[in-house]
Tab-separated table of C-alpha atoms and ligand atoms in Angstrom:
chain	number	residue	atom	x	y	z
O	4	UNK	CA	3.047	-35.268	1.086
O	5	UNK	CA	1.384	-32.409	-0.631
O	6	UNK	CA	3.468	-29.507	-1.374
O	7	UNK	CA	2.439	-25.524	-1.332
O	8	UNK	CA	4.618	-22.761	-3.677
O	9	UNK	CA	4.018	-19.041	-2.464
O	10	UNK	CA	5.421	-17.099	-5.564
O	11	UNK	CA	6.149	-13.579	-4.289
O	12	UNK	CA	8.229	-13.029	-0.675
O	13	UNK	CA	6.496	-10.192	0.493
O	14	UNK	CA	3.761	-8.941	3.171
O	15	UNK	CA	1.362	-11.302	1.860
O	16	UNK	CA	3.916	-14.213	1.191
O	17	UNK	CA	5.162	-13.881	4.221
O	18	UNK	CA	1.980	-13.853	6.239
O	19	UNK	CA	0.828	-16.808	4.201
O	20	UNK	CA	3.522	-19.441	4.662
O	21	UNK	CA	3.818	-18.319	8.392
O	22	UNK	CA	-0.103	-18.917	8.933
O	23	UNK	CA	0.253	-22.293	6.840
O	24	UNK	CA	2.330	-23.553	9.409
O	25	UNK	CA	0.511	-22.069	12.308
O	26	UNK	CA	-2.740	-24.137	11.172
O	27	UNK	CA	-0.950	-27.165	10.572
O	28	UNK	CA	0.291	-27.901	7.061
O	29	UNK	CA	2.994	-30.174	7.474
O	30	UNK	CA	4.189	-30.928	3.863
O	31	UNK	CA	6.584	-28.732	1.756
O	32	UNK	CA	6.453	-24.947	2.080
O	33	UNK	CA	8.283	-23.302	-0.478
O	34	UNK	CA	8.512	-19.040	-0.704
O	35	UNK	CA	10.137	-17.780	-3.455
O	36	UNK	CA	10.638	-14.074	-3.624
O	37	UNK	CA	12.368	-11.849	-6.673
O	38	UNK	CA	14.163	-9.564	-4.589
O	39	UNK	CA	17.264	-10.397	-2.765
O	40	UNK	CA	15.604	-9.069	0.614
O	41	UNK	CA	13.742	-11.766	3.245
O	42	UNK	CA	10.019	-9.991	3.498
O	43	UNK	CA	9.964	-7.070	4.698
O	44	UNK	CA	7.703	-4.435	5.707
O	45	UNK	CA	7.508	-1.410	2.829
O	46	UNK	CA	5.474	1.789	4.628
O	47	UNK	CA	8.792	2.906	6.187
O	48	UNK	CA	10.174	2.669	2.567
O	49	UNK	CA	8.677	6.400	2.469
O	50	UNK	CA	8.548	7.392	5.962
O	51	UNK	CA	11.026	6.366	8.941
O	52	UNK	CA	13.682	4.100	6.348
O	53	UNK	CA	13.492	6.864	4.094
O	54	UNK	CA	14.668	9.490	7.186
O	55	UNK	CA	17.373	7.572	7.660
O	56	UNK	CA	15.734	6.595	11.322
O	57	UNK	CA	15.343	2.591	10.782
O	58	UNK	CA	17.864	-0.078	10.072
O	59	UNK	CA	17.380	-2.658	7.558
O	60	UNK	CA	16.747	-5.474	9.739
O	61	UNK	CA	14.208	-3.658	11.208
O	62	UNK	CA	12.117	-3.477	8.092
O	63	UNK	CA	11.990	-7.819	8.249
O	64	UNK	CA	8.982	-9.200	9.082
O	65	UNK	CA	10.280	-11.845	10.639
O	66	UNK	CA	13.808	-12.854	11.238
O	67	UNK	CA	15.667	-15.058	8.919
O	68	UNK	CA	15.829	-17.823	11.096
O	69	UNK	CA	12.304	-18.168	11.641
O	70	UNK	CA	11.799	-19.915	7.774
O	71	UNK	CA	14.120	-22.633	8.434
O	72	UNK	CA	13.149	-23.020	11.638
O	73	UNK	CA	9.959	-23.652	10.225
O	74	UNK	CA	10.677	-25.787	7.376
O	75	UNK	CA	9.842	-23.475	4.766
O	76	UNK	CA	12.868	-23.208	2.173
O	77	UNK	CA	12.677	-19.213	1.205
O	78	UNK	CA	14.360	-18.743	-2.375
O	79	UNK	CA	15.245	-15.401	-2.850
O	80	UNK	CA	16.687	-13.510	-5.684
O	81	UNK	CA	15.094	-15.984	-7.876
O	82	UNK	CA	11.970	-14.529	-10.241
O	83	UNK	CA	9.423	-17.159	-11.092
O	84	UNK	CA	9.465	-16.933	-14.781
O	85	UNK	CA	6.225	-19.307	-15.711
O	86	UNK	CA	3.518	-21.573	-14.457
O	87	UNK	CA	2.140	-24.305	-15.874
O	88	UNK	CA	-1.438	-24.987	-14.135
O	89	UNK	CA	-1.966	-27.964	-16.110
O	90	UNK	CA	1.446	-29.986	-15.192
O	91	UNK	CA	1.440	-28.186	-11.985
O	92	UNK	CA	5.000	-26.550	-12.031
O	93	UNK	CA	7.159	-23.643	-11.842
O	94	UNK	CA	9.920	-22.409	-13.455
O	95	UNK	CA	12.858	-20.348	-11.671
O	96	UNK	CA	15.909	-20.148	-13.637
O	97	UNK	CA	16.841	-23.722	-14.963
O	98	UNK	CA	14.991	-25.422	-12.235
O	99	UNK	CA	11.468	-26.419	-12.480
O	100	UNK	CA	9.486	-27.488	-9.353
O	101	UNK	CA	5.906	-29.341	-9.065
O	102	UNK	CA	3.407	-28.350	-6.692
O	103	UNK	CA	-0.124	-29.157	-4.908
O	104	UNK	CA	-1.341	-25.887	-4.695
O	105	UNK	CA	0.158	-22.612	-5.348
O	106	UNK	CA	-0.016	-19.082	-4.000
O	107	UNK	CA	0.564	-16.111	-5.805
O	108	UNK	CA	1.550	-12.868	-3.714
O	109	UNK	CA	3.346	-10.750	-6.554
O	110	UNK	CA	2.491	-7.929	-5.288
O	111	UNK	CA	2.174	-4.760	-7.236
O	112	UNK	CA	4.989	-2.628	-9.948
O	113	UNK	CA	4.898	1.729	-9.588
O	114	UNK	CA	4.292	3.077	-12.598
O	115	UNK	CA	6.841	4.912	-14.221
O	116	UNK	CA	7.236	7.913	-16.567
O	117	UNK	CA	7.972	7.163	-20.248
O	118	UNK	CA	11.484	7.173	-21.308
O	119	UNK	CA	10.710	9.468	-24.211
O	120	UNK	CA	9.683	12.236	-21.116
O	121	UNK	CA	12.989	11.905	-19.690
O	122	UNK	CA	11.264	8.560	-17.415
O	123	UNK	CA	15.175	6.645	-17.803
O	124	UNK	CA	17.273	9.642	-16.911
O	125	UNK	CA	19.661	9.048	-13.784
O	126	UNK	CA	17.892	10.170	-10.459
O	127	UNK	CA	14.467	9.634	-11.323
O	128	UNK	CA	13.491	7.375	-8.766
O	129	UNK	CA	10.333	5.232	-7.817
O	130	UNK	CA	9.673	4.097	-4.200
O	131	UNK	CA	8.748	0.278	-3.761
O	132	UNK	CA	11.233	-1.709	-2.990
O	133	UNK	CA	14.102	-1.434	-0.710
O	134	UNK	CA	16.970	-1.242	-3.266
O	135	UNK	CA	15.060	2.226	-5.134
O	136	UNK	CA	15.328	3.577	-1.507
O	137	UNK	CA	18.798	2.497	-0.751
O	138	UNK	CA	19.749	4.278	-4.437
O	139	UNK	CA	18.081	7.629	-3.914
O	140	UNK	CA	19.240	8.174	-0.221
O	141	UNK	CA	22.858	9.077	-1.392
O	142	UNK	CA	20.961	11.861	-3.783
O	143	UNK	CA	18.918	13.019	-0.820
O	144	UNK	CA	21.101	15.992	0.620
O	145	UNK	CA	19.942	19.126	2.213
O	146	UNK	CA	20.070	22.101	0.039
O	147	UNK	CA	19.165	19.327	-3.433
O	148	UNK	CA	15.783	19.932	-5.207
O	149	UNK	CA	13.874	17.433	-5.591
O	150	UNK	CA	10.339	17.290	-7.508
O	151	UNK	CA	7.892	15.078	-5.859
O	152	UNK	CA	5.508	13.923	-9.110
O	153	UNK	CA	2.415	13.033	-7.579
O	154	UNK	CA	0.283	14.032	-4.406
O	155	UNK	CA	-1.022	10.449	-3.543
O	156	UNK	CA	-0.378	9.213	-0.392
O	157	UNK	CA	3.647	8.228	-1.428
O	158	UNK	CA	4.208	11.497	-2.869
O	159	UNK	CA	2.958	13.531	-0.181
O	160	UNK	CA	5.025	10.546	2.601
O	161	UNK	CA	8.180	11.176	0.452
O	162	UNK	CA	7.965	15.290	0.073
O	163	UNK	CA	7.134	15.150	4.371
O	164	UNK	CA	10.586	13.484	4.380
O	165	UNK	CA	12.537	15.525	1.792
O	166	UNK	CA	11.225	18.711	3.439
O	167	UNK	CA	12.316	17.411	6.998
O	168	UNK	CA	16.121	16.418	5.667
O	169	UNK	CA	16.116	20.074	4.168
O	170	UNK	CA	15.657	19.430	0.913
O	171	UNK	CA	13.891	22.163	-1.733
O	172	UNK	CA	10.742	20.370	-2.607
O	173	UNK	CA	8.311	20.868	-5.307
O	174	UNK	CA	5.200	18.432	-5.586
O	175	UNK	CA	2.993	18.493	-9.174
O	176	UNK	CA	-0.175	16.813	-9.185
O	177	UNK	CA	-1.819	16.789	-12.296
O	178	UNK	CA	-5.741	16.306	-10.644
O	179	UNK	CA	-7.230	19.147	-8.998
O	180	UNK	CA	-5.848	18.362	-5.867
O	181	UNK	CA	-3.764	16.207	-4.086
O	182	UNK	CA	-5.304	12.915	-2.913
O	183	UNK	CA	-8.273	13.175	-5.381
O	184	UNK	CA	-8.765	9.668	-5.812
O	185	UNK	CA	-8.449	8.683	-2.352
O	186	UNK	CA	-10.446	11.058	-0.194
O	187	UNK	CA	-12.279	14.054	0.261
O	188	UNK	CA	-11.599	17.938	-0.535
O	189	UNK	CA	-11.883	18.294	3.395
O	190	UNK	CA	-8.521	15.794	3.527
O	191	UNK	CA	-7.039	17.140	0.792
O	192	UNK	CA	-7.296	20.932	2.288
O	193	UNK	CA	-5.984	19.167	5.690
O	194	UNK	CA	-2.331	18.063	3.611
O	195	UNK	CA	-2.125	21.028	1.177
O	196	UNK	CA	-1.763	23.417	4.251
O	197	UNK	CA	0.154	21.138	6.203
O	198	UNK	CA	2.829	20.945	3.248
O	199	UNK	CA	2.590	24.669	2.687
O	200	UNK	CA	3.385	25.241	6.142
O	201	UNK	CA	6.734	23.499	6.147
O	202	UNK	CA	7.464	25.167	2.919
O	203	UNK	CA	6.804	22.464	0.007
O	204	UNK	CA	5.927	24.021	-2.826
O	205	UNK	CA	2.791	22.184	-4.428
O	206	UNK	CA	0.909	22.721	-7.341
O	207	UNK	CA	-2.077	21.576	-8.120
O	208	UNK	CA	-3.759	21.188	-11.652
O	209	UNK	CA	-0.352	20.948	-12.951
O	210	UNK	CA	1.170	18.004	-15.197
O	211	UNK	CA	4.863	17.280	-15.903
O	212	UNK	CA	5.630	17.770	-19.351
O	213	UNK	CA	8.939	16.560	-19.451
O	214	UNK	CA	12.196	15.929	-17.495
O	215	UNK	CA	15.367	17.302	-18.993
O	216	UNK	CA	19.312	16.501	-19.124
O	217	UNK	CA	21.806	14.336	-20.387
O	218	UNK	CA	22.061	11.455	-18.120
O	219	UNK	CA	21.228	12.949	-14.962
O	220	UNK	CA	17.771	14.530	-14.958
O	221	UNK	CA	18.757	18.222	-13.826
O	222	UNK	CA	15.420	20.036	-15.101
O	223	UNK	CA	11.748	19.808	-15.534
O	224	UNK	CA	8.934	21.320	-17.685
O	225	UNK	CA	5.758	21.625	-16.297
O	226	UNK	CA	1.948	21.569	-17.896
O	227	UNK	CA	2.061	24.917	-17.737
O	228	UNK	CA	5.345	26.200	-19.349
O	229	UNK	CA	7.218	26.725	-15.662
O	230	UNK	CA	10.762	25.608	-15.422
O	231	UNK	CA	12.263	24.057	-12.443
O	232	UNK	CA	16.096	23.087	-11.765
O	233	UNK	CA	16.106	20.101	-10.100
O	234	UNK	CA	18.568	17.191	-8.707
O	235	UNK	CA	16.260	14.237	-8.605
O	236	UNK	CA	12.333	13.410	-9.084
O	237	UNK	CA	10.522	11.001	-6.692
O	238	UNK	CA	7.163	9.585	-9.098
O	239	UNK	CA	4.662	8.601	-7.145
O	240	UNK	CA	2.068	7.911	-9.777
O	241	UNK	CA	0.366	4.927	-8.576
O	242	UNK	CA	0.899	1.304	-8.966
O	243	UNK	CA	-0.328	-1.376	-11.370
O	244	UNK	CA	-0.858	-5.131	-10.342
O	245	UNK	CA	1.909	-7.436	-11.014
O	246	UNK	CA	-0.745	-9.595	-12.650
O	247	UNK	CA	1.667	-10.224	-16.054
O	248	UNK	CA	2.912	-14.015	-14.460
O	249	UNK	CA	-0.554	-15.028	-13.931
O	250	UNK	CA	-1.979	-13.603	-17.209
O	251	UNK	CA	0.693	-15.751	-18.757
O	252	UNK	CA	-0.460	-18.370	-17.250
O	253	UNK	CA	-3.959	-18.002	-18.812
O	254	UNK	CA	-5.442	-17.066	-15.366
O	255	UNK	CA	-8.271	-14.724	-15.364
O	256	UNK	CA	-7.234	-10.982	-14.473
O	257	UNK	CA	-9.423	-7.634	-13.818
O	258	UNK	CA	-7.501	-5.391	-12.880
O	259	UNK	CA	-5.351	-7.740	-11.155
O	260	UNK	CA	-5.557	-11.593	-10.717
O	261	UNK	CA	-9.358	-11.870	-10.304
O	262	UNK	CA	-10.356	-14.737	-7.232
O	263	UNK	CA	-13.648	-15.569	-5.693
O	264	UNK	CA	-14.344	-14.509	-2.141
O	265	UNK	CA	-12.439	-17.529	-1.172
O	266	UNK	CA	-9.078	-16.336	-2.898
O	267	UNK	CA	-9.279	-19.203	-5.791
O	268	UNK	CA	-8.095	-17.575	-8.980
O	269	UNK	CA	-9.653	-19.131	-12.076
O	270	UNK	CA	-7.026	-22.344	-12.052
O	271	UNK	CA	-7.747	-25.217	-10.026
O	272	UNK	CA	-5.817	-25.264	-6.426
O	273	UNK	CA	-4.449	-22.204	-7.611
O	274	UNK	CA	-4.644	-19.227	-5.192
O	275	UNK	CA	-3.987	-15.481	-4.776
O	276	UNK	CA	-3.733	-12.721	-2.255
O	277	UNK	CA	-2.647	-8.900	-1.535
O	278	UNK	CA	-1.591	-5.856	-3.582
O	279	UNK	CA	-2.148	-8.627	-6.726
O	280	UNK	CA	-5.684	-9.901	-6.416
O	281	UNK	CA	-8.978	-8.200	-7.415
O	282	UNK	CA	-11.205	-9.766	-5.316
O	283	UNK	CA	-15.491	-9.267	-4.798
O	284	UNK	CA	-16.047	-6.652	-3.053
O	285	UNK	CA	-20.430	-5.318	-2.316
O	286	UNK	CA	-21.438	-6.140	-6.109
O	287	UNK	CA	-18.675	-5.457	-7.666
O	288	UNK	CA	-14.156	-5.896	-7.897
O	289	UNK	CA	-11.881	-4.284	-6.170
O	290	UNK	CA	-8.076	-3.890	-5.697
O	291	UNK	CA	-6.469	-3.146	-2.092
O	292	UNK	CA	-2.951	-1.899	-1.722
O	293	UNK	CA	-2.635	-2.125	2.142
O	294	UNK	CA	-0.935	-3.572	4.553
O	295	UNK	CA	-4.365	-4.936	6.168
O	296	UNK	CA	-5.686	-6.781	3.222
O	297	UNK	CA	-2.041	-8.052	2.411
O	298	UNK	CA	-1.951	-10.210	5.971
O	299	UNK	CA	-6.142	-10.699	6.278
O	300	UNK	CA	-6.247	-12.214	3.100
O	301	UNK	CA	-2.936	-13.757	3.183
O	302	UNK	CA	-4.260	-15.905	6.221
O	303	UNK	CA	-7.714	-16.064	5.204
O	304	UNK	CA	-6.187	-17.868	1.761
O	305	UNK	CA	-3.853	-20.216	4.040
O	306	UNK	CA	-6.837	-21.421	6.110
O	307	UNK	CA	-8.806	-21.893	2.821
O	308	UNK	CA	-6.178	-23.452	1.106
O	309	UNK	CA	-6.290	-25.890	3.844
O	310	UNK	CA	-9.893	-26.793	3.546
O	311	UNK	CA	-11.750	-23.500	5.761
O	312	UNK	CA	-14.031	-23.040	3.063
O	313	UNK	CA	-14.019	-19.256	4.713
O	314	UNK	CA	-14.951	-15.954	2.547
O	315	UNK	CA	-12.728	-13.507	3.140
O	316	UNK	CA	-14.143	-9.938	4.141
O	317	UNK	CA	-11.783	-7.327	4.147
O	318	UNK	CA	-12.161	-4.711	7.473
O	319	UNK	CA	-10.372	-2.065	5.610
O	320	UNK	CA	-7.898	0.177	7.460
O	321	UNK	CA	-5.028	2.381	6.301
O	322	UNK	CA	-2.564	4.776	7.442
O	323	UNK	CA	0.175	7.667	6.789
O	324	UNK	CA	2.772	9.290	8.535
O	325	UNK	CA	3.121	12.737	7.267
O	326	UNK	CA	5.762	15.305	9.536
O	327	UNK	CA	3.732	15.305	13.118
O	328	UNK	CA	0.283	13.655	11.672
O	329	UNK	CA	-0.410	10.384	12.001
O	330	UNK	CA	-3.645	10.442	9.259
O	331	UNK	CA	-5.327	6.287	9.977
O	332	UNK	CA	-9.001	5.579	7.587
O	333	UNK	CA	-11.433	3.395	8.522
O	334	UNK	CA	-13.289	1.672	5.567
O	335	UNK	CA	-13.754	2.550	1.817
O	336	UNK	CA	-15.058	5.469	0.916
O	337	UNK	CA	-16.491	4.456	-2.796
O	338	UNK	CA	-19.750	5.550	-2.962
O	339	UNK	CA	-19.631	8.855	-0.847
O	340	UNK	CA	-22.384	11.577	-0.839
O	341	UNK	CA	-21.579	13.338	2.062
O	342	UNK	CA	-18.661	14.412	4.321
O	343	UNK	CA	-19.404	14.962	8.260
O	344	UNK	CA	-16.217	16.988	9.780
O	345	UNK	CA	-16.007	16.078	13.735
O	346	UNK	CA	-12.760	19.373	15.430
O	347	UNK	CA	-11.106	17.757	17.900
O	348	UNK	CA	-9.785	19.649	20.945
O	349	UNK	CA	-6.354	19.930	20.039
O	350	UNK	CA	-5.322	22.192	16.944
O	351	UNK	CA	-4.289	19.400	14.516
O	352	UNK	CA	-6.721	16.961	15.231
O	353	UNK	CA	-9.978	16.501	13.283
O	354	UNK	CA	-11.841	13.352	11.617
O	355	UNK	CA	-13.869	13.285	8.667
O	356	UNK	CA	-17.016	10.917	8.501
O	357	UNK	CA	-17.914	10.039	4.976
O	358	UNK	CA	-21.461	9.047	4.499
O	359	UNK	CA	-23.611	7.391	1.561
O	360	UNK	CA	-26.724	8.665	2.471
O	361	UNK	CA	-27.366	8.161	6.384
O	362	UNK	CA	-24.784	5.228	5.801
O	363	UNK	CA	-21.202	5.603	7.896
O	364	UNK	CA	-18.444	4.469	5.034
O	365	UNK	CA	-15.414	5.747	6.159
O	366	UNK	CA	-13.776	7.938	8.595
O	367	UNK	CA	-10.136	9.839	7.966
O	368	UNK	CA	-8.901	11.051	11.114
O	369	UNK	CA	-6.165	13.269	11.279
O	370	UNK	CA	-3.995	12.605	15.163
O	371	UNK	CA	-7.774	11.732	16.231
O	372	UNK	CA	-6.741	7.879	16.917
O	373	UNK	CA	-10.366	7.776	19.527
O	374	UNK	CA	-12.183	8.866	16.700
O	375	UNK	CA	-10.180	6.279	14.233
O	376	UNK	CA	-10.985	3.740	16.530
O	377	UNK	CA	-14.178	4.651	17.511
O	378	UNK	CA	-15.400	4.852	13.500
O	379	UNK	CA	-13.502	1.710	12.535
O	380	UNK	CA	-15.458	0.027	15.158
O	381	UNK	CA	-19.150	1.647	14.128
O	382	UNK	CA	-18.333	0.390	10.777
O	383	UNK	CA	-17.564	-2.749	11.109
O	384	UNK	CA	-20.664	-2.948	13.361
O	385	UNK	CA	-22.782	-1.950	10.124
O	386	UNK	CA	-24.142	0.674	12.592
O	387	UNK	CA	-23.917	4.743	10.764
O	388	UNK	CA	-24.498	7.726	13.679
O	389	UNK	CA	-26.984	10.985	13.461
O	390	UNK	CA	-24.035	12.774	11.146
O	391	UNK	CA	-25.471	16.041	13.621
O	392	UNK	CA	-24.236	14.099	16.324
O	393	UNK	CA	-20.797	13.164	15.182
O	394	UNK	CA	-20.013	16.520	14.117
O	395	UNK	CA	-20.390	18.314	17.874
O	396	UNK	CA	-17.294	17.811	19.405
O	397	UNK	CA	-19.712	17.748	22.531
O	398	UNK	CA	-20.767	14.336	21.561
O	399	UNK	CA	-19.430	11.088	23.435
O	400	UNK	CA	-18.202	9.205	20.540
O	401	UNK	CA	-18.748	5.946	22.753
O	402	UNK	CA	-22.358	7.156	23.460
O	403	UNK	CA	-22.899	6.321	19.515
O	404	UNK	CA	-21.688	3.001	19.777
O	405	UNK	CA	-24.938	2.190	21.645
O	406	UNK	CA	-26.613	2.944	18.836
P	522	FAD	P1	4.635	-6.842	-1.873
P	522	FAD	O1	4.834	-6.561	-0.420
P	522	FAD	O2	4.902	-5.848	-2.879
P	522	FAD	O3	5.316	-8.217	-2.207
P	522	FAD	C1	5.299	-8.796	-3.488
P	522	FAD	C2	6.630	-9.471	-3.727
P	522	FAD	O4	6.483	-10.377	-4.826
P	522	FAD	C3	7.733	-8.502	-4.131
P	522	FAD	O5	8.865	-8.673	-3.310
P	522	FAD	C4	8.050	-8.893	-5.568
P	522	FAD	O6	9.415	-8.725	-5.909
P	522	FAD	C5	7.682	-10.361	-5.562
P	522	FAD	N1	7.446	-10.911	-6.920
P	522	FAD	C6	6.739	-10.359	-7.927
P	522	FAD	N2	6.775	-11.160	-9.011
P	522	FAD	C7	7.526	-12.248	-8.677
P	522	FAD	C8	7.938	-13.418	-9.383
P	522	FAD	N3	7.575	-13.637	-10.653
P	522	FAD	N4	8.705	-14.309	-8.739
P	522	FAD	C9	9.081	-14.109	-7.437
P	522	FAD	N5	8.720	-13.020	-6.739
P	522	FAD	C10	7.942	-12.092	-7.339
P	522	FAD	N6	0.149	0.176	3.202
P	522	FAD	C11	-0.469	0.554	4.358
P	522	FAD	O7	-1.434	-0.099	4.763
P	522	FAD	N7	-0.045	1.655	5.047
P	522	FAD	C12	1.021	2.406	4.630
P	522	FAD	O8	1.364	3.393	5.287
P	522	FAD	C13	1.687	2.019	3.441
P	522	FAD	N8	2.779	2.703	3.001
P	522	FAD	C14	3.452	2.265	1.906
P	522	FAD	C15	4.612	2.937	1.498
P	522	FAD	C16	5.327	2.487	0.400
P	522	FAD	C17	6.580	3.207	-0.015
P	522	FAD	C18	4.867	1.367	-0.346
P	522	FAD	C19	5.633	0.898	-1.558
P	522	FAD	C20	3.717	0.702	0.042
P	522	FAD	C21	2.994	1.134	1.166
P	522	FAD	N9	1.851	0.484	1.590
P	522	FAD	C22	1.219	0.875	2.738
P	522	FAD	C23	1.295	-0.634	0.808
P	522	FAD	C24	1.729	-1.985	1.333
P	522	FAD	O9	3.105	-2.005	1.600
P	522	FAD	C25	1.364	-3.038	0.296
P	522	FAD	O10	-0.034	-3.015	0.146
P	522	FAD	C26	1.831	-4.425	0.711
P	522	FAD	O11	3.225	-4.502	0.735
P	522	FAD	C27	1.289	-5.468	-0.260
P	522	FAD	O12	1.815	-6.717	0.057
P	522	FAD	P2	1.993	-7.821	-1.085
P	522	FAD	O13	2.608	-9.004	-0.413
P	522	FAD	O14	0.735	-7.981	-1.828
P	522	FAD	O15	3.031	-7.187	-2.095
């Protein structure tokens, strides 16, 4: 009976096996995962775990009985260290095992500061997996500085949290501004005064020139000269695809393991999904690090890998949790010419409508979850409103869906 490997126990591992067995597949299920952890759920990693205001178990995505139960044998702790596509194997440790088709759901690594910047000294931390947020807790007093290196979306999650437990926090961001390659100045002006008014002190424009100490980093140099004492750095610089199993493997990568709309990678009955996979995207690749595309793909790979013969189109939505804003995006903004700003009623609240040409891409809205909803829904319906209209709070946002 055939047998299926998912290599990588995370969101998209997870989602895969557990849709594999939903639609049927009855042979061998086997999920091996690196970390010692069953799959788990990471956006608390830098909001609600990181507070201290979620237990562990909570962060599982299922509980452990539920593999077993379902006849999938979960090997965790156990890094696949090479594929063979031709003899159809594995290799974990000592043991090699042969499959019928594989999965590969590695996920993505954060990119780190070079050693020879101070990258290796103790309390530099990165935020991806559950054991860097178990060791920087401890660090994570009030009254500590911390410098936050970074304003992308983790950065800006992780300084929200440090500035709530009372910590001194400095943020750098070596762009212009914080979430430059994610949204729009209008976003970016919503988070810089949010942060200013609980006190984070962020500068923009700014670069880290080096960390300094003897083990423990306890000082950094900026871009511009300024010195700043600090207990422990939080790098939120972005992540890279952990593409380097696959490219060993001789599969084709593009800025991650490159698969057809279907989720075949460039080997035979070999497949891949989430944070990993560049997949076809309007014309051209892309890359999505979201929960969304992690389980829509997942599934949409299990169902092919079963003979579905489906495309997969992603319906892109994101979110972050920043002190008492809740910011959710519809869509991808690539492409943008124009940004629409729709006030809400309540202080806080506002959306903005990105627009490429008179066509609706993408909305951020900012404790606006009718306007979130509202936009996600006009988007996927391919259907872009007068941007007048959107913008007076006056309009019915429903009236638009009617076109
Ligand atoms: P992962 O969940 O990273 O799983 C990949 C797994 O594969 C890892 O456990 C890894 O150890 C394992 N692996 C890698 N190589 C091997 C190997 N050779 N052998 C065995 N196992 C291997 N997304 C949102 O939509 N909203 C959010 O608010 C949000 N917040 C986030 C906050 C944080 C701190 C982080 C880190 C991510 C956040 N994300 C968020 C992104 C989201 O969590 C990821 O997009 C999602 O986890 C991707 O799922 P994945 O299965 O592709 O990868």
């Amino acid at each position: 009976m055939s047998h299926i490997i998912v290599v990588g126990a995370g969101q998209a591992g997870a989602s895969l096996v557990a849709k594999l067995r939903g639609l049927g597949h009855s042979g061998g299920l086997t999920l091996i995962g690196a970390e010692t952890a069953p799959p788990y759920q990471r956006p608390p990693l830098s909001k609600a775990y990181l507070l201290g205001e979620m237990e562990q178990e909570r962060l599982y995505l299922r509980p452990e009985s539920f593999y077993a139960d379902h006849d999938i044998q979960l090997r965790l702790g156990q890094p696949v260290t090479s594929i063979d596509t031709a003899a159809q194997t594995v290799t974990l440790g000592e043991e090699t095992l042969a499959f019928d088709q594989l999965a590969l759901t590695t996920g993505s690594v954060p990119r780190r500061l070079p050693a020879a910047i101070g990258g290796d000294l103790r309390n530099v931390f990165t935020v991806r997996t559950l054991a860097d947020v178990d060791a920087m807790r401890s660090v994570m007093t009030k009254g500590a500085c911390v410098l936050i290196v970074g304003g992308g979306y983790i950065g800006l999650e992780a300084a929200a949290v440090a500035s709530k437990m009372g910590l001194d926090v400095s943020l750098v961001e070596m762009a212009d501004r914080i979430l430059q390659r994610v949204a729009a100045p209008e976003t970016s002006d919503y988070f810089r005064a949010l942060h200013a008014g609980h006190g984070v002190d962020l500068r923009e424009g700014t670069g880290l020139s080096r960390l300094t100490g003897d083990e423990s980093v306890c000082g950094a140099v900026l871009s511009d000269g300024t010195e700043l004492a600090v207990d422990m750095v939080i790098v939120g610089v972005g992540i890279s695809p952990d593409d380097a199993l696959a490219a060993a493997a001789g599969l084709q990568s593009d800025n991650g393991i490159a698969v057809d709309e279907m989720g075949r990678t460039s080997a035979p009955g070999v497949w891949a999904a989430g944070d990993c996979a560049s997949l076809p995207y309007r014309g051209h690749r892309i890359r999505l690090e979201s929960v969304q595309n992690a389980i829509d793909q997942a599934e949409a790979v299990a169902a092919n890998m079963l003979g579905a013969k489906t495309p997969y189109v992603p319906k892109p939505w994101f979110w972050s949790d920043q002190y008492d804003v809740k910011l959710q995006i519809a869509g991808l903004n690539t492409g943008y010419t124009r940004v629409v700003t729709r006030p809400e009623a309540t202080g806080q609240a506002v959306s903005h409508w990105y627009y490429a040409g008179d066509r609706l891409l993408a909305v951020d809205a900012m404790n606006a979850p009718r306007a979130y909803m509202l936009g996600k829904r006009l988007i996927e319906a391919g259907t872009s409103p007068d941007p007048e209209a959107v913008s007076d709070p006056g309009t019915d946002l429903k009236a638009l869906m009617r076109g």
